[in-house]
Each structure stands twice: as C-alpha cells, then as structure tokens.
Amino acid sequence: MNNKKIILNLLQSLHPEINFENELRHFVSSGILESFDIVQIISELETLLGIKIPGTELVPENFESLDAICSLATKYQGTQS
C-alpha cells in the first residue's frame, strides 16, 4: 500500500465524516484537524511507515492537506539508521 493510501485511511479513521480525498479546505486552519489529531497522525505514521518525524516538523503547514502530509512522510522514509 502506498503512502497516500495509508495516510488517507488514517485520516478517514480519525474523521470519517470528512472526505479527505476530495477535501480542498486547509485541514488545520479550517479546524478539521486539531493538535490531538496531529499527534495521532505522527504516532501512526511512525509506526506504520517505520519513520521518525522530528518535533521541528510539527507545524500546521505540514498537515494542511493530504499532499502535505504525504510529502512529510516521504521526506523521512529511508532516512532512518
């Protein structure tokens, strides 16, 4: 399963009432995702993808869209030692 599908499934599990695949609003600035959601997303991504995302990346811009979250996850894949 590719990263986008994994992340989409994760987002849908957090908020099944939102169609994240077609959602064009900014997830954080529009209030769809809150800080607790972001913590859960990071935790799940680290577990599911075997990555470590540093705290410096916990900024709203990295969670505003499906593509932004995918880019963040991809950035840290293959960087673990």
Coordinates of C-alpha atoms in Angstrom, one line a residue:
M1 CA 0.0 0.0 0.0
N2 CA 1.4 3.4 -0.9
N3 CA 1.9 6.3 1.5
K4 CA -1.0 8.3 0.1
K5 CA -3.5 5.4 0.7
I6 CA -2.1 4.7 4.2
I7 CA -2.4 8.4 5.1
L8 CA -5.9 8.7 3.6
N9 CA -7.0 5.6 5.6
L10 CA -5.6 7.1 8.7
L11 CA -7.3 10.5 8.2
Q12 CA -10.6 8.7 7.4
S13 CA -10.3 6.7 10.6
L14 CA -9.9 9.9 12.6
H15 CA -12.7 11.8 10.9
P16 CA -15.0 9.5 8.9
E17 CA -17.4 12.4 8.2
I18 CA -14.8 14.2 6.0
N19 CA -13.9 13.0 2.5
F20 CA -10.2 13.8 2.7
E21 CA -9.5 12.7 -0.8
N22 CA -11.7 15.5 -2.2
E23 CA -11.3 18.0 0.7
L24 CA -9.9 21.2 -0.6
R25 CA -10.0 23.2 2.6
H26 CA -6.9 23.6 4.7
F27 CA -7.1 20.8 7.3
V28 CA -5.6 22.7 10.2
S29 CA -6.6 26.3 9.6
S30 CA -10.2 25.3 8.8
G31 CA -10.4 23.3 12.1
I32 CA -10.7 19.9 10.5
L33 CA -7.6 18.7 12.2
E34 CA -6.7 19.7 15.8
S35 CA -3.5 19.3 17.7
F36 CA -4.5 16.0 19.2
D37 CA -5.2 14.7 15.6
I38 CA -1.8 15.7 14.6
V39 CA -0.2 13.9 17.5
Q40 CA -2.1 10.8 16.5
I41 CA -1.2 11.1 12.8
I42 CA 2.5 11.4 13.7
S43 CA 2.4 8.4 16.0
E44 CA 0.6 6.2 13.4
L45 CA 2.9 7.3 10.6
E46 CA 5.9 6.5 12.7
T47 CA 4.5 3.0 13.4
L48 CA 3.0 2.2 10.0
L49 CA 5.9 3.5 7.9
G50 CA 8.8 2.9 10.3
I51 CA 9.9 6.5 10.2
K52 CA 10.8 9.1 12.8
I53 CA 9.4 12.6 12.3
P54 CA 11.3 15.3 14.4
G55 CA 9.4 17.7 16.5
T56 CA 10.5 20.6 14.4
E57 CA 8.2 19.3 11.6
L58 CA 5.1 19.6 13.9
V59 CA 3.9 22.8 12.2
P60 CA 0.4 23.4 10.7
E61 CA 1.8 23.7 7.2
N62 CA 2.8 20.1 7.2
F63 CA -0.8 19.0 7.9
E64 CA -2.9 21.3 5.8
S65 CA -3.6 18.8 3.0
L66 CA -3.2 15.2 2.1
D67 CA -0.3 16.1 -0.2
A68 CA 1.5 18.0 2.5
I69 CA 1.2 15.0 4.9
C70 CA 2.4 12.7 2.2
S71 CA 5.4 14.9 1.4
L72 CA 6.3 15.0 5.1
A73 CA 6.1 11.2 5.4
T74 CA 8.1 10.7 2.2
K75 CA 10.8 13.1 3.4
Y76 CA 11.7 10.8 6.3
Q77 CA 11.4 7.4 4.6
G78 CA 14.8 5.9 4.1
T79 CA 16.5 8.3 6.5
Q80 CA 16.5 6.0 9.5
S81 CA 19.8 4.5 10.5

